PDB file of C-alpha atoms in Angstrom:
ATOM      1  CA  PHE A   1     179.570  53.346 123.583  1.00 62.00           C
ATOM      2  CA  PRO A   2     178.806  50.473 121.169  1.00 71.00           C
ATOM      3  CA  PHE A   3     180.162  52.286 118.091  1.00 67.00           C
ATOM      4  CA  ASP A   4     183.560  52.576 119.792  1.00 69.00           C
ATOM      5  CA  LEU A   5     183.864  49.054 121.230  1.00 76.00           C
ATOM      6  CA  GLU A   6     185.978  47.576 118.425  1.00 78.00           C
ATOM      7  CA  ARG A   7     188.474  50.436 118.627  1.00 70.00           C
ATOM      8  CA  ALA A   8     188.604  50.168 122.414  1.00 72.00           C
ATOM      9  CA  HIS A   9     189.427  46.448 122.181  1.00 76.00           C
ATOM     10  CA  SER A  10     192.117  47.049 119.569  1.00 74.00           C
ATOM     11  CA  MET A  11     193.858  49.806 121.535  1.00 68.00           C
ATOM     12  CA  SER A  12     193.648  48.689 125.159  1.00 73.00           C
ATOM     13  CA  TRP A  13     195.472  46.168 127.296  1.00 74.00           C
ATOM     14  CA  ILE A  14     192.203  45.810 129.225  1.00 75.00           C
ATOM     15  CA  LYS A  15     190.325  42.804 127.851  1.00 76.00           C
ATOM     16  CA  ASP A  16     187.073  43.084 129.821  1.00 77.00           C
ATOM     17  CA  ILE A  17     185.546  46.080 128.031  1.00 77.00           C
ATOM     18  CA  HIS A  18     181.791  46.600 127.853  1.00 74.00           C
ATOM     19  CA  ALA A  19     179.658  49.087 125.943  1.00 74.00           C
ATOM     20  CA  SER A  20     176.354  50.746 126.741  1.00 75.00           C
ATOM     21  CA  GLY A  21     174.215  52.956 124.552  1.00 71.00           C
ATOM     22  CA  THR A  22     173.689  55.789 127.023  1.00 75.00           C
ATOM     23  CA  ASN A  23     175.433  57.341 130.001  1.00 73.00           C
ATOM     24  CA  GLU A  24     172.647  56.144 132.267  1.00 80.00           C
ATOM     25  CA  GLY A  25     172.843  52.640 130.791  1.00 83.00           C
ATOM     26  CA  MET A  26     176.591  52.641 131.339  1.00 81.00           C
ATOM     27  CA  ALA A  27     176.121  53.575 135.010  1.00 84.00           C
ATOM     28  CA  ARG A  28     173.528  50.834 135.519  1.00 88.00           C
ATOM     29  CA  ASP A  29     175.730  48.281 133.708  1.00 86.00           C
ATOM     30  CA  LEU A  30     178.679  49.255 135.922  1.00 83.00           C
ATOM     31  CA  CYS A  31     176.612  48.732 139.071  1.00 88.00           C
ATOM     32  CA  GLU A  32     175.445  45.343 137.775  1.00 89.00           C
ATOM     33  CA  GLU A  33     179.026  44.258 136.976  1.00 85.00           C
ATOM     34  CA  ILE A  34     180.148  45.215 140.493  1.00 85.00           C
ATOM     35  CA  ARG A  35     177.301  43.184 142.017  1.00 86.00           C
ATOM     36  CA  LYS A  36     178.008  40.196 139.708  1.00 88.00           C
ATOM     37  CA  SER A  37     181.687  40.185 140.711  1.00 85.00           C
ATOM     38  CA  GLY A  38     180.712  38.962 144.181  1.00 86.00           C
ATOM     39  CA  GLN A  39     183.395  41.174 145.690  1.00 84.00           C
ATOM     40  CA  THR A  40     182.793  43.648 148.474  1.00 86.00           C
ATOM     41  CA  VAL A  41     183.544  47.039 146.986  1.00 84.00           C
ATOM     42  CA  LYS A  42     184.055  49.930 149.386  1.00 87.00           C
ATOM     43  CA  LYS A  43     185.516  52.446 146.893  1.00 85.00           C
ATOM     44  CA  ALA A  44     185.047  52.843 143.155  1.00 80.00           C
ATOM     45  CA  GLY A  45     187.276  55.108 141.100  1.00 79.00           C
ATOM     46  CA  ILE A  46     185.763  56.860 138.108  1.00 76.00           C
ATOM     47  CA  ILE A  47     187.864  58.122 135.234  1.00 73.00           C
ATOM     48  CA  GLY A  48     186.359  60.441 132.665  1.00 66.00           C
ATOM     49  CA  GLY A  49     187.968  63.126 130.590  1.00 56.00           C
ATOM     50  CA  ASP A  50     191.220  64.626 131.760  1.00 50.00           C
ATOM     51  CA  ARG A  51     192.542  67.384 133.981  1.00 50.00           C
ATOM     52  CA  ALA A  52     191.230  69.995 131.568  1.00 46.00           C
ATOM     53  CA  MET A  53     187.641  68.781 131.259  1.00 45.00           C
ATOM     54  CA  ASP A  54     185.384  66.674 133.445  1.00 56.00           C
ATOM     55  CA  GLU A  55     183.277  64.591 131.100  1.00 66.00           C
ATOM     56  CA  ILE A  56     181.279  62.480 133.547  1.00 72.00           C
ATOM     57  CA  PRO A  57     177.644  63.605 133.629  1.00 75.00           C
ATOM     58  CA  TYR A  58     176.049  64.267 136.998  1.00 79.00           C
ATOM     59  CA  SER A  59     173.315  61.717 136.214  1.00 81.00           C
ATOM     60  CA  PHE A  60     175.964  58.985 135.812  1.00 80.00           C
ATOM     61  CA  VAL A  61     177.414  59.561 139.279  1.00 82.00           C
ATOM     62  CA  GLN A  62     173.950  59.904 140.856  1.00 87.00           C
ATOM     63  CA  ILE A  63     172.818  56.527 139.484  1.00 88.00           C
ATOM     64  CA  ILE A  64     175.908  54.857 140.943  1.00 86.00           C
ATOM     65  CA  LYS A  65     175.511  56.601 144.308  1.00 87.00           C
ATOM     66  CA  GLU A  66     171.833  55.598 144.512  1.00 91.00           C
ATOM     67  CA  ASP A  67     172.405  52.003 143.341  1.00 90.00           C
ATOM     68  CA  LEU A  68     175.572  51.323 145.373  1.00 87.00           C
ATOM     69  CA  LYS A  69     174.846  53.245 148.553  1.00 87.00           C
ATOM     70  CA  ASP A  70     177.754  51.736 150.542  1.00 87.00           C
ATOM     71  CA  VAL A  71     180.368  52.452 147.867  1.00 85.00           C
ATOM     72  CA  GLU A  72     182.450  55.627 148.057  1.00 86.00           C
ATOM     73  CA  ILE A  73     182.854  57.158 144.573  1.00 82.00           C
ATOM     74  CA  ILE A  74     186.234  58.818 144.033  1.00 82.00           C
ATOM     75  CA  ASP A  75     187.805  60.722 141.152  1.00 78.00           C
ATOM     76  CA  SER A  76     190.656  58.568 139.794  1.00 78.00           C
ATOM     77  CA  CYS A  77     191.661  60.725 136.828  1.00 76.00           C
ATOM     78  CA  ASP A  78     194.990  61.708 138.417  1.00 77.00           C
ATOM     79  CA  ILE A  79     196.081  58.071 138.671  1.00 78.00           C
ATOM     80  CA  VAL A  80     195.618  57.472 134.955  1.00 75.00           C
ATOM     81  CA  GLU A  81     196.875  60.924 133.938  1.00 77.00           C
ATOM     82  CA  ASP A  82     200.157  60.347 135.802  1.00 79.00           C
ATOM     83  CA  ILE A  83     200.622  56.991 134.051  1.00 78.00           C
ATOM     84  CA  ARG A  84     199.806  58.526 130.657  1.00 76.00           C
ATOM     85  CA  MET A  85     202.456  61.242 131.084  1.00 81.00           C
ATOM     86  CA  VAL A  86     205.293  58.720 130.718  1.00 84.00           C
ATOM     87  CA  LYS A  87     205.907  57.739 127.085  1.00 86.00           C
ATOM     88  CA  SER A  88     208.208  55.121 125.630  1.00 89.00           C
ATOM     89  CA  ARG A  89     210.434  55.997 122.680  1.00 92.00           C
ATOM     90  CA  ASP A  90     207.979  54.154 120.407  1.00 91.00           C
ATOM     91  CA  GLU A  91     204.998  56.098 121.774  1.00 90.00           C
ATOM     92  CA  ALA A  92     206.844  59.389 121.348  1.00 92.00           C
ATOM     93  CA  GLY A  93     207.484  58.419 117.710  1.00 94.00           C
ATOM     94  CA  LEU A  94     203.790  57.642 117.153  1.00 93.00           C
ATOM     95  CA  ILE A  95     202.784  60.997 118.629  1.00 93.00           C
ATOM     96  CA  ALA A  96     205.358  62.757 116.441  1.00 95.00           C
ATOM     97  CA  ASN A  97     203.915  61.010 113.373  1.00 96.00           C
ATOM     98  CA  SER A  98     200.407  62.156 114.269  1.00 95.00           C
ATOM     99  CA  ALA A  99     201.667  65.729 114.767  1.00 96.00           C
ATOM    100  CA  LYS A 100     203.530  65.607 111.451  1.00 97.00           C
ATOM    101  CA  ILE A 101     200.318  64.643 109.625  1.00 97.00           C
ATOM    102  CA  ALA A 102     198.278  67.353 111.403  1.00 97.00           C
ATOM    103  CA  ASP A 103     200.901  70.025 110.751  1.00 97.00           C
ATOM    104  CA  ALA A 104     201.247  69.129 107.075  1.00 97.00           C
ATOM    105  CA  ALA A 105     197.438  69.061 106.690  1.00 97.00           C
ATOM    106  CA  ILE A 106     197.203  72.621 108.023  1.00 97.00           C
ATOM    107  CA  LEU A 107     199.957  73.770 105.658  1.00 96.00           C
ATOM    108  CA  GLU A 108     198.240  72.002 102.737  1.00 96.00           C
ATOM    109  CA  ALA A 109     194.974  73.797 103.547  1.00 96.00           C
ATOM    110  CA  ARG A 110     196.841  77.104 103.770  1.00 95.00           C
ATOM    111  CA  ARG A 111     197.226  77.075  99.965  1.00 94.00           C
ATOM    112  CA  LYS A 112     193.428  77.355  99.680  1.00 95.00           C
ATOM    113  CA  ILE A 113     193.206  80.475 101.851  1.00 95.00           C
ATOM    114  CA  ILE A 114     192.553  82.957  99.071  1.00 95.00           C
ATOM    115  CA  PRO A 115     189.712  85.460  98.696  1.00 95.00           C
ATOM    116  CA  GLY A 116     186.505  83.829  97.485  1.00 96.00           C
ATOM    117  CA  THR A 117     187.285  80.295  98.721  1.00 96.00           C
ATOM    118  CA  ALA A 118     184.597  78.677 100.869  1.00 96.00           C
ATOM    119  CA  GLU A 119     185.541  77.635 104.390  1.00 94.00           C
ATOM    120  CA  MET A 120     184.487  74.070 103.526  1.00 96.00           C
ATOM    121  CA  GLU A 121     186.994  73.943 100.664  1.00 97.00           C
ATOM    122  CA  ILE A 122     189.811  74.910 103.017  1.00 96.00           C
ATOM    123  CA  VAL A 123     188.827  72.319 105.616  1.00 96.00           C
ATOM    124  CA  ALA A 124     188.294  69.679 102.899  1.00 97.00           C
ATOM    125  CA  GLU A 125     191.878  70.237 101.712  1.00 97.00           C
ATOM    126  CA  ALA A 126     193.211  69.447 105.194  1.00 97.00           C
ATOM    127  CA  GLU A 127     190.919  66.440 105.573  1.00 97.00           C
ATOM    128  CA  SER A 128     191.971  65.095 102.186  1.00 97.00           C
ATOM    129  CA  TYR A 129     195.635  65.369 103.141  1.00 97.00           C
ATOM    130  CA  ILE A 130     194.987  63.510 106.416  1.00 97.00           C
ATOM    131  CA  ARG A 131     193.240  60.651 104.590  1.00 96.00           C
ATOM    132  CA  ARG A 132     195.933  60.401 101.879  1.00 96.00           C
ATOM    133  CA  ASN A 133     198.656  60.186 104.524  1.00 96.00           C
ATOM    134  CA  ASN A 134     197.208  57.448 106.735  1.00 91.00           C
ATOM    135  CA  GLY A 135     195.664  59.645 109.382  1.00 91.00           C
ATOM    136  CA  GLY A 136     192.785  57.935 111.139  1.00 89.00           C
ATOM    137  CA  GLN A 137     190.017  59.726 112.965  1.00 89.00           C
ATOM    138  CA  HIS A 138     190.275  63.479 112.729  1.00 91.00           C
ATOM    139  CA  LEU A 139     188.538  66.781 113.222  1.00 90.00           C
ATOM    140  CA  VAL A 140     189.381  69.914 111.270  1.00 92.00           C
ATOM    141  CA  VAL A 141     187.669  73.154 112.315  1.00 89.00           C
ATOM    142  CA  ILE A 142     187.970  76.811 111.369  1.00 89.00           C
ATOM    143  CA  ALA A 143     187.365  80.290 112.745  1.00 85.00           C
ATOM    144  CA  ALA A 144     186.787  82.867 110.026  1.00 82.00           C
ATOM    145  CA  PRO A 145     187.171  85.720 110.506  1.00 83.00           C
ATOM    146  CA  GLY A 146     189.386  84.577 113.363  1.00 73.00           C
ATOM    147  CA  ASN A 147     189.080  87.815 115.271  1.00 71.00           C
ATOM    148  CA  GLN A 148     185.261  87.570 115.368  1.00 72.00           C
ATOM    149  CA  ASN A 149     184.317  83.875 115.529  1.00 72.00           C
ATOM    150  CA  LEU A 150     185.136  80.897 117.688  1.00 76.00           C
ATOM    151  CA  ILE A 151     186.468  77.668 116.198  1.00 79.00           C
ATOM    152  CA  ARG A 152     183.559  75.778 114.620  1.00 84.00           C
ATOM    153  CA  PRO A 153     182.713  73.443 111.747  1.00 88.00           C
ATOM    154  CA  ALA A 154     183.215  74.967 108.298  1.00 90.00           C
ATOM    155  CA  THR A 155     180.395  76.581 106.352  1.00 91.00           C
ATOM    156  CA  LEU A 156     179.897  77.593 102.721  1.00 95.00           C
ATOM    157  CA  ARG A 157     180.810  81.174 103.619  1.00 94.00           C
ATOM    158  CA  LYS A 158     183.482  82.643 101.321  1.00 96.00           C
ATOM    159  CA  ILE A 159     186.722  83.969 102.802  1.00 94.00           C
ATOM    160  CA  GLU A 160     187.415  87.657 102.249  1.00 93.00           C
ATOM    161  CA  ASN A 161     190.679  89.497 101.643  1.00 93.00           C
ATOM    162  CA  GLY A 162     192.420  90.571 104.857  1.00 91.00           C
ATOM    163  CA  GLU A 163     190.581  88.131 107.136  1.00 92.00           C
ATOM    164  CA  ASP A 164     192.483  86.274 109.829  1.00 91.00           C
ATOM    165  CA  ILE A 165     191.746  82.554 109.606  1.00 93.00           C
ATOM    166  CA  ILE A 166     192.343  80.086 112.425  1.00 92.00           C
ATOM    167  CA  LEU A 167     192.594  76.427 111.393  1.00 94.00           C
ATOM    168  CA  GLU A 168     192.781  73.578 113.857  1.00 93.00           C
ATOM    169  CA  ALA A 169     193.377  69.904 113.098  1.00 95.00           C
ATOM    170  CA  ALA A 170     193.133  67.055 115.603  1.00 93.00           C
ATOM    171  CA  VAL A 171     194.511  63.859 114.056  1.00 94.00           C
ATOM    172  CA  GLU A 172     194.721  60.275 115.270  1.00 92.00           C
ATOM    173  CA  ALA A 173     197.365  57.990 113.790  1.00 91.00           C
ATOM    174  CA  ASN A 174     197.998  54.501 115.160  1.00 88.00           C
ATOM    175  CA  GLY A 175     196.024  55.269 118.318  1.00 85.00           C
ATOM    176  CA  TYR A 176     197.805  58.520 119.201  1.00 88.00           C
ATOM    177  CA  TRP A 177     196.315  61.991 118.820  1.00 89.00           C
ATOM    178  CA  SER A 178     197.833  65.384 118.219  1.00 92.00           C
ATOM    179  CA  GLN A 179     196.232  68.766 117.805  1.00 93.00           C
ATOM    180  CA  ILE A 180     197.681  71.655 115.802  1.00 93.00           C
ATOM    181  CA  ALA A 181     196.281  75.163 115.396  1.00 93.00           C
ATOM    182  CA  ALA A 182     197.564  77.969 113.187  1.00 94.00           C
ATOM    183  CA  THR A 183     196.507  81.481 112.217  1.00 93.00           C
ATOM    184  CA  PHE A 184     196.792  82.807 108.665  1.00 93.00           C
ATOM    185  CA  THR A 185     195.775  85.998 106.872  1.00 93.00           C
ATOM    186  CA  CYS A 186     193.824  85.740 103.644  1.00 92.00           C
ATOM    187  CA  GLY A 187     195.420  87.768 100.872  1.00 86.00           C
ATOM    188  CA  ASN A 188     196.699  91.179 101.905  1.00 74.00           C
ATOM    189  CA  GLN A 189     196.541  92.321 105.514  1.00 63.00           C
ATOM    190  CA  THR A 190     194.430  95.407 106.053  1.00 55.00           C
TER     191      THR A 190
END
């Protein structure tokens, strides 16, 4: 998408990166680029998401199938996933740094888990730590009470004594992401 084009250029070895404003626009742009290449394309691999979640909308694939009737569309996620599994020592260090920031942010937020504190204050503590310690993009979410709610954005709701709280922080640092989740009890367990 256009908002992510600069980051994509800065992080990828692929130089020919294009952006579209919608999934449908992206599918149409892809078809146009294939036609403009002048090459006969018999198969096109699509990569979207990962092994855990397919993120390619049905409408995207349908546009390609209708526009490029002679092209076989195949799922190419496994090819990229297998390549991504191998990390250099430098990459492993970058991932460890991202995890260190996420872990410390969760522990920093833990200090705010006291009766009467708003969920937003707890999440803000983690977010503040991430920003102060050179974390890039991030998402911090909460489940409170953790035994009754799914992870979600924080609200102004006040934490009560004895509640289980689940905090989760996904942090990007230098292009590498990590995700940490932890469960805490507010005050005294009941």
